[in-house]
Coordinates of C-alpha atoms in Angstrom, one line a residue:
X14 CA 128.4 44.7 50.1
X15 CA 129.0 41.6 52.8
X16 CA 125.3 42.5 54.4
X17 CA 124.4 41.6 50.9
X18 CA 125.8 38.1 50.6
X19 CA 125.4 37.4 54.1
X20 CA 121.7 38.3 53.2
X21 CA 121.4 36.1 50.7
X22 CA 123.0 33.3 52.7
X23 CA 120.4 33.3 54.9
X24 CA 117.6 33.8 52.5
X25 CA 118.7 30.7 51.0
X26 CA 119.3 28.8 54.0
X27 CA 115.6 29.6 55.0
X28 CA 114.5 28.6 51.3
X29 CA 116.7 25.3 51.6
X30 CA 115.4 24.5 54.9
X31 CA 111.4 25.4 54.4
X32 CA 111.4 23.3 50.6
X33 CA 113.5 20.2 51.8
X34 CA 113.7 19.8 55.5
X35 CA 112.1 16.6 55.3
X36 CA 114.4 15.4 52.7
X37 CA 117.6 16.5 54.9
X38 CA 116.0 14.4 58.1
X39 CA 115.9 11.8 56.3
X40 CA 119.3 11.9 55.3
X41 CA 120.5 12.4 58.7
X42 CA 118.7 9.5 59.9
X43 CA 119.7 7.1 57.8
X44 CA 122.3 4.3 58.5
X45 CA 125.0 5.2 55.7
X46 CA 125.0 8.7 57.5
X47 CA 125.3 7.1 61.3
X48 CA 128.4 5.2 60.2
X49 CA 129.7 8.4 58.7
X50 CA 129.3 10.3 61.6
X51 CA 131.3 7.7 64.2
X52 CA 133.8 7.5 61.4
X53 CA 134.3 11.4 61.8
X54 CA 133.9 10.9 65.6
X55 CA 137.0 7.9 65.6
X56 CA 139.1 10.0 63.4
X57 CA 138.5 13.2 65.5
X58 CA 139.7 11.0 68.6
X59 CA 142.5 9.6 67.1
X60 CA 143.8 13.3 66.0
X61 CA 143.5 14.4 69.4
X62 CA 145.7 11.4 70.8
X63 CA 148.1 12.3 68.7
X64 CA 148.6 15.6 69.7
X65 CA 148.5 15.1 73.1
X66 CA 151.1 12.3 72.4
X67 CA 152.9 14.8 70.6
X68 CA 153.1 18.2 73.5
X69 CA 153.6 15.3 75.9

């Protein structure tokens, strides 16, 4: 039953990716999704420094 779903998974991730590849590029490219991606990158950082803070 899970080879099922996880075969439809990927069918659909190959559909997805053939039929708007170009469109997700684009996405990723853009400037709005740069800022999000540092933003994630700061937070991630700032997690970290407070666990170490923490076992320390």
């Amino acid at each position: 039953m899970f080879k099922i779903f996880a075969l439809l998974f990927i069918a659909l991730g190959i559909y997805i990716g053939m039929n708007y590849g170009d469109e997700v590029q684009n996405v990723m490219d853009s400037d709005a999704f740069e800022k999000v991606q540092e933003t994630i990158v700061d937070g991630k950082d700032l997690v970290v420094d407070k666990i170490e803070d923490a076992v320390q």
